[in-house]
XYZ file of C-alpha atoms in Angstrom:
426
model
C -44.433 22.095 38.484
C -45.542 24.471 35.808
C -42.241 26.678 36.564
C -40.247 23.416 36.235
C -41.636 22.463 32.527
C -41.274 26.054 31.442
C -37.605 26.247 32.745
C -37.044 23.048 30.916
C -38.519 24.196 27.515
C -36.536 27.490 27.945
C -33.283 25.462 28.237
C -34.230 23.282 25.223
C -34.935 26.318 23.258
C -31.809 28.171 24.315
C -29.523 25.159 23.483
C -31.366 24.828 19.850
C -30.887 28.521 19.205
C -27.036 28.306 20.334
C -26.336 25.478 18.126
C -28.107 27.304 15.261
C -26.258 30.434 15.913
C -23.011 28.169 15.886
C -23.883 26.760 12.526
C -24.787 30.017 11.172
C -21.598 31.692 12.665
C -19.241 29.378 10.967
C -20.697 29.760 7.401
C -21.191 33.485 7.951
C -17.591 33.817 9.222
C -16.327 32.339 6.245
C -18.721 34.421 3.833
C -17.643 37.611 5.557
C -13.826 36.713 5.586
C -11.473 38.585 3.393
C -9.436 36.858 0.745
C -6.344 35.265 2.763
C -8.017 35.457 6.189
C -7.432 32.876 9.121
C -10.350 31.766 11.016
C -9.666 30.120 14.094
C -12.246 27.830 15.421
C -12.512 27.240 19.172
C -13.202 23.803 20.748
C -16.843 22.873 20.131
C -19.290 21.069 17.790
C -20.006 23.378 14.817
C -23.008 21.949 12.597
C -22.401 21.512 8.902
C -22.313 21.718 5.801
C -20.253 24.645 4.573
C -18.724 25.681 1.490
C -15.589 27.658 0.564
C -15.181 29.709 -2.363
C -12.247 32.132 -1.758
C -8.577 31.854 -0.229
C -8.743 31.123 3.572
C -7.062 29.199 6.508
C -9.847 27.500 8.473
C -7.929 26.153 11.553
C -9.581 24.345 14.674
C -8.022 23.690 18.207
C -8.068 20.310 19.598
C -11.645 19.361 20.074
C -13.193 21.147 17.214
C -15.833 18.935 15.496
C -17.787 19.686 11.997
C -20.756 17.518 12.258
C -22.478 17.458 8.928
C -25.784 15.897 7.005
C -24.861 13.037 4.599
C -26.601 14.478 1.451
C -23.620 16.975 0.803
C -20.143 17.259 1.729
C -19.001 18.370 5.008
C -16.705 20.891 3.659
C -16.902 21.884 -0.023
C -13.991 24.119 -1.598
C -14.969 25.112 -5.081
C -13.368 27.423 -7.597
C -10.915 28.664 -4.755
C -7.387 29.215 -4.730
C -4.996 28.912 -1.867
C -7.108 27.296 0.631
C -5.923 25.271 4.034
C -8.028 23.253 6.396
C -6.408 21.684 9.430
C -7.006 20.734 12.905
C -10.633 19.618 12.821
C -12.637 16.275 13.300
C -15.379 15.602 10.655
C -18.762 13.508 11.693
C -20.742 12.426 8.750
C -22.077 9.384 7.297
C -21.532 10.912 3.903
C -18.655 12.529 2.058
C -16.048 14.416 4.485
C -14.361 16.924 2.075
C -14.822 17.635 -1.761
C -12.504 19.896 -3.745
C -13.739 21.211 -7.214
C -11.948 23.162 -9.722
C -9.724 24.613 -7.376
C -5.826 25.376 -7.007
C -3.223 25.333 -3.995
C -5.073 23.226 -1.539
C -3.774 22.026 1.733
C -5.823 19.623 4.143
C -4.055 18.550 7.329
C -4.455 17.010 10.694
C -8.258 15.980 9.778
C -9.858 13.019 11.321
C -13.161 11.278 10.004
C -14.859 8.250 11.472
C -17.560 6.098 9.892
C -17.725 8.198 6.714
C -18.834 6.626 3.398
C -16.110 8.541 1.433
C -13.141 10.466 3.048
C -11.762 13.331 0.541
C -12.760 13.717 -3.385
C -10.920 16.160 -5.386
C -11.713 16.927 -8.932
C -10.142 19.021 -11.957
C -7.825 20.595 -9.282
C -4.057 21.240 -9.298
C -1.253 21.648 -6.592
C -3.274 19.724 -3.786
C -1.513 18.538 -0.514
C -3.131 16.329 1.585
C -1.155 15.141 4.937
C -1.615 13.497 8.232
C -5.550 12.680 7.507
C -7.019 9.978 9.582
C -9.941 8.213 7.695
C -11.820 5.117 9.033
C -14.748 3.919 6.520
C -17.793 2.150 7.653
C -18.599 -1.475 7.864
C -20.413 -2.017 4.450
C -18.907 -4.441 1.915
C -16.152 -2.901 -0.144
C -18.549 -2.355 -3.245
C -21.210 -0.396 -1.109
C -18.796 2.324 0.271
C -16.652 5.129 -1.157
C -12.640 5.679 -1.223
C -10.374 6.952 1.461
C -8.929 9.853 -0.846
C -10.293 10.032 -4.398
C -8.422 12.211 -7.029
C -9.678 12.843 -10.313
C -8.462 14.760 -13.491
C -6.032 16.600 -11.373
C -2.199 17.505 -11.315
C 0.801 18.185 -8.937
C -0.676 16.023 -5.959
C 1.288 15.203 -2.933
C -0.154 12.511 -0.516
C 1.668 11.769 2.540
C 1.297 10.517 6.255
C -2.144 9.506 6.070
C -3.560 6.446 7.699
C -6.626 5.065 5.986
C -8.746 1.912 7.083
C -11.812 0.346 5.936
C -12.660 1.924 2.773
C -13.179 0.714 -0.815
C -9.771 2.046 -2.242
C -7.308 3.891 0.229
C -6.144 5.963 -2.690
C -8.102 5.978 -6.021
C -6.042 8.003 -8.853
C -7.838 8.486 -11.889
C -6.588 10.755 -14.959
C -3.964 12.280 -12.663
C -0.688 14.025 -13.794
C 2.390 14.094 -11.485
C 1.587 12.371 -8.335
C 3.626 11.717 -5.053
C 2.353 9.110 -2.508
C 4.668 8.417 0.258
C 4.542 7.428 4.080
C 0.979 6.277 4.182
C -0.491 3.579 5.681
C -3.629 1.796 4.294
C -5.328 -1.579 5.963
C -8.400 -3.525 5.561
C -9.530 -2.066 2.098
C -10.073 -3.526 -1.406
C -6.929 -1.776 -2.950
C -4.525 0.145 -1.005
C -3.686 2.474 -3.874
C -5.424 2.128 -7.065
C -4.248 3.988 -10.241
C -6.210 4.220 -13.715
C -5.325 6.418 -16.929
C -2.504 8.222 -15.074
C 1.149 9.386 -15.679
C 4.236 10.152 -13.753
C 3.661 8.719 -10.402
C 6.093 8.224 -7.223
C 4.898 5.670 -4.550
C 7.418 5.349 -1.598
C 7.517 4.176 1.843
C 4.229 3.283 2.284
C 2.652 0.160 4.129
C -0.155 -1.568 2.473
C -1.374 -4.697 4.376
C -4.424 -6.930 4.831
C -6.156 -5.440 2.017
C -7.442 -7.364 -1.061
C -4.422 -6.177 -3.420
C -1.982 -3.598 -1.952
C -1.113 -1.825 -5.123
C -3.312 -1.793 -8.201
C -1.726 0.057 -11.311
C -4.016 0.025 -14.691
C -3.467 1.594 -17.943
C -0.765 3.940 -16.013
C 2.655 5.044 -17.504
C 5.814 6.212 -15.787
C 5.179 5.155 -12.325
C 8.162 4.460 -9.583
C 7.416 2.013 -6.696
C 10.012 2.242 -4.185
C 10.914 0.928 -0.291
C 6.947 0.048 0.386
C 6.068 -2.878 2.595
C 3.464 -4.822 1.009
C 2.562 -7.552 3.359
C -0.299 -9.970 3.948
C -2.836 -9.530 1.109
C -3.476 -13.081 1.535
C -7.142 -13.732 0.576
C -8.033 -15.963 -2.318
C -7.751 -12.995 -4.902
C -4.954 -11.409 -2.545
C -1.944 -9.834 -4.627
C 0.702 -7.451 -3.256
C 1.005 -5.437 -6.486
C -0.882 -6.103 -9.848
C 0.381 -4.028 -12.920
C -2.075 -4.403 -15.891
C -1.517 -2.768 -19.022
C 1.321 -0.413 -17.708
C 4.440 0.858 -19.501
C 7.701 2.124 -18.037
C 7.168 0.876 -14.324
C 10.081 0.516 -11.784
C 9.629 -1.499 -8.517
C 12.518 -1.108 -6.680
C 13.498 -2.132 -2.915
C 10.253 -3.221 -1.625
C 9.674 -5.651 1.060
C 6.847 -8.092 -0.497
C 5.716 -10.472 2.143
C 3.068 -12.945 3.158
C 0.830 -12.340 0.048
C -1.096 -14.975 -2.161
C 0.661 -13.483 -5.026
C 3.447 -11.095 -4.159
C 3.786 -9.157 -7.918
C 1.461 -10.018 -10.833
C 2.639 -8.485 -14.107
C -0.276 -8.610 -16.760
C -0.056 -7.422 -20.168
C 2.664 -5.048 -19.523
C 5.834 -3.784 -20.979
C 9.156 -2.037 -19.920
C 8.773 -3.085 -16.069
C 11.656 -3.056 -14.272
C 11.878 -5.237 -10.645
C 14.963 -4.102 -9.214
C 16.257 -5.169 -5.737
C 12.972 -6.073 -3.986
C 12.711 -8.694 -1.240
C 9.990 -11.439 -1.907
C 9.479 -13.571 1.539
C 6.887 -16.149 2.497
C 4.259 -15.502 -0.486
C 2.604 -18.443 -1.771
C 3.699 -16.880 -5.570
C 6.351 -14.481 -5.431
C 6.180 -13.158 -8.842
C 4.037 -14.178 -11.713
C 3.922 -12.732 -15.322
C 0.766 -13.193 -17.447
C 0.480 -12.384 -21.272
C 3.382 -9.787 -20.863
C 6.075 -8.350 -23.346
C 9.525 -9.769 -23.146
C 10.987 -6.204 -22.124
C 10.303 -7.062 -18.181
C 13.013 -7.483 -16.416
C 13.423 -8.775 -12.692
C 17.020 -8.227 -11.748
C 19.086 -8.402 -8.103
C 15.858 -9.407 -6.076
C 15.900 -12.013 -3.401
C 13.401 -14.585 -3.183
C 13.161 -16.470 0.039
C 10.480 -18.577 1.759
C 8.242 -18.657 -1.088
C 6.068 -21.596 -2.360
C 6.462 -20.680 -5.599
C 9.423 -18.131 -6.735
C 8.432 -17.196 -10.401
C 5.970 -18.665 -12.784
C 4.645 -17.459 -16.057
C 2.300 -18.615 -19.009
C 4.953 -17.523 -21.469
C 8.599 -15.914 -21.722
C 7.331 -12.350 -20.855
C 10.152 -12.004 -18.083
C 13.940 -11.675 -18.054
C 15.504 -12.894 -15.107
C 19.105 -11.597 -14.172
C 21.247 -12.176 -10.881
C 18.349 -12.908 -8.578
C 18.877 -14.651 -5.301
C 16.829 -17.864 -5.148
C 16.743 -19.974 -2.008
C 15.986 -23.193 -3.664
C 18.807 -22.782 -6.383
C 21.000 -25.736 -5.988
C 24.020 -24.615 -8.116
C 27.540 -24.099 -6.778
C 29.937 -21.055 -7.149
C 33.361 -22.589 -7.759
C 34.937 -19.340 -8.276
C 33.331 -17.602 -5.377
C 32.447 -14.507 -7.377
C 28.720 -14.407 -6.040
C 27.141 -15.932 -9.327
C 26.277 -19.419 -9.699
C 27.972 -21.708 -12.266
C 25.023 -22.853 -13.957
C 21.702 -21.312 -14.571
C 18.655 -21.221 -12.281
C 15.479 -22.738 -13.753
C 12.139 -21.969 -12.545
C 9.766 -24.726 -11.889
C 7.303 -24.325 -14.857
C 4.640 -27.089 -15.128
C 2.708 -26.491 -12.146
C 3.287 -22.801 -12.095
C 1.948 -22.322 -15.439
C -1.069 -24.096 -14.436
C -1.628 -21.946 -11.270
C -1.388 -18.947 -13.834
C -4.410 -20.379 -15.539
C -6.388 -21.773 -12.846
C -5.596 -20.122 -9.422
C -7.604 -22.832 -7.581
C -4.808 -25.117 -8.239
C -2.921 -23.565 -5.502
C -4.559 -25.489 -2.778
C -2.661 -28.512 -4.355
C 0.688 -26.733 -4.091
C 2.042 -29.098 -1.480
C 0.324 -32.203 -2.355
C 2.681 -35.510 -3.206
C 2.030 -35.482 -6.982
C 3.008 -31.668 -7.253
C 5.972 -32.555 -5.314
C 6.716 -35.417 -7.932
C 6.107 -32.776 -10.635
C 8.435 -30.228 -9.214
C 11.179 -33.113 -8.784
C 10.701 -34.101 -12.580
C 11.077 -30.407 -13.364
C 14.348 -30.111 -11.625
C 15.832 -33.125 -13.603
C 14.215 -32.165 -17.245
C 14.233 -28.490 -17.199
C 18.025 -27.683 -16.273
C 19.282 -27.059 -19.758
C 15.979 -25.468 -21.098
C 16.173 -21.777 -22.212
C 12.563 -21.594 -23.338
C 10.995 -20.234 -20.038
C 12.162 -18.234 -17.014
C 15.894 -19.142 -16.965
C 18.500 -17.040 -14.906
C 21.868 -17.450 -16.351
C 23.665 -15.739 -13.575
C 21.893 -16.434 -10.257
C 23.180 -14.865 -7.106
C 24.315 -16.992 -4.354
C 24.589 -14.598 -1.805
C 21.659 -12.513 -0.525
C 23.290 -9.278 -0.566
C 25.833 -9.351 -3.346
C 28.432 -6.829 -2.907
C 28.299 -6.350 0.799
C 30.674 -8.368 3.381
C 29.129 -9.341 6.835
C 31.542 -8.762 9.772
C 31.701 -10.791 12.648
C 32.910 -9.129 16.066
C 33.558 -11.085 19.140
C 31.821 -9.616 22.090
C 33.460 -10.302 25.550
C 30.647 -9.831 27.655
C 28.458 -12.169 25.656
C 31.113 -14.853 25.599
C 31.653 -14.786 29.269
C 27.899 -15.011 30.194
C 27.560 -17.739 27.442
C 30.505 -19.656 29.255
C 28.987 -19.371 32.528
C 25.478 -20.481 31.307
C 27.208 -23.437 30.016
C 29.256 -24.322 33.167
C 25.908 -23.891 35.360
C 24.193 -26.201 32.904
C 27.031 -28.827 33.245
C 27.055 -28.736 37.000
C 23.112 -29.088 37.377
C 23.302 -31.856 34.712
C 26.082 -33.859 36.835
C 24.165 -33.254 40.176
C 20.989 -34.791 38.538
C 22.734 -37.890 37.478
C 24.601 -38.359 40.433
C 21.270 -38.256 42.563
């Protein structure tokens, strides 16, 4: 019996010393490596937390895990240049990776689950974060951190990342020149949140089931193109909110199923071009905005309210509206009379969002009908003088007869007729 107990104690001591040796080995390898070295990590669990302060390439094979305490980042990259980390899983209840005062940092193929904060970068340049999977915890948005946060940095690229259940998928503050593309953010407060930044390019991302898909505040020179912004449909849900921005372009985005598709607030020089607004409660709203904002060649289909505003603040040009009742006698793709957005109830909803719950009530339906009769000649609020009468203006749709489908359809039709006649005769 004593021998068995001694054997078990020996195994425990050996296992503990192995884990400790592994932790010391990882940090010691980093410390001992020369500038520009490549450290290949074999499959296994490495106890964190590690610090990188030199040029190094840290790469793990599949199954490499860094397990860290929550009090400090699992990996800290500080005062370093030309650093790459890829191919690892990080287990921590705190922060996965922090980058400080560094240059040319690449992070890729890194998975994190249950973290409070995924990645934070401060006062750094030339950052490339790609193919990261970040899963937050079950806490309320206000009690957890962001997926990726970048602060006071420049020349940043974030692409092909998947982020779920965090405060903000991407939090961008004081950043110059940033590209965010091909990412997916779900079940978070804001999919992407801009503050005090300039020169951003946001393309081909998917934002779905967040409180707000894209929040842009006090920011200039932003392009938002070809994104799918769908189903931010809670009481405060908004697909895209622009607040106090300048020189912003929203082009060719799919904005679908949101409580508010796009909210333009206290902005100037905003252009909404060739976007599709589909099945939103309110597609586009303007609040206290400048008259330099334009919505041109967009498509509004299946929305409860297409456009609403508390004042002029928005020019409508050549958009397609599915509730337009005008005609196009000369068949040039533009209606012969202006489109007037229904205003009375729309303005009330801007001021009191709770009114949205009465949107299909009999009184509101009557009010909209009166608007149609009385506002057709109004030029004071939200009038599109050249509404498009086709969804894809400038494109022709060709119809080609497919013989196999025609034959199958005829056979099905004959079969139905035969079955019907037999049932009648019986």
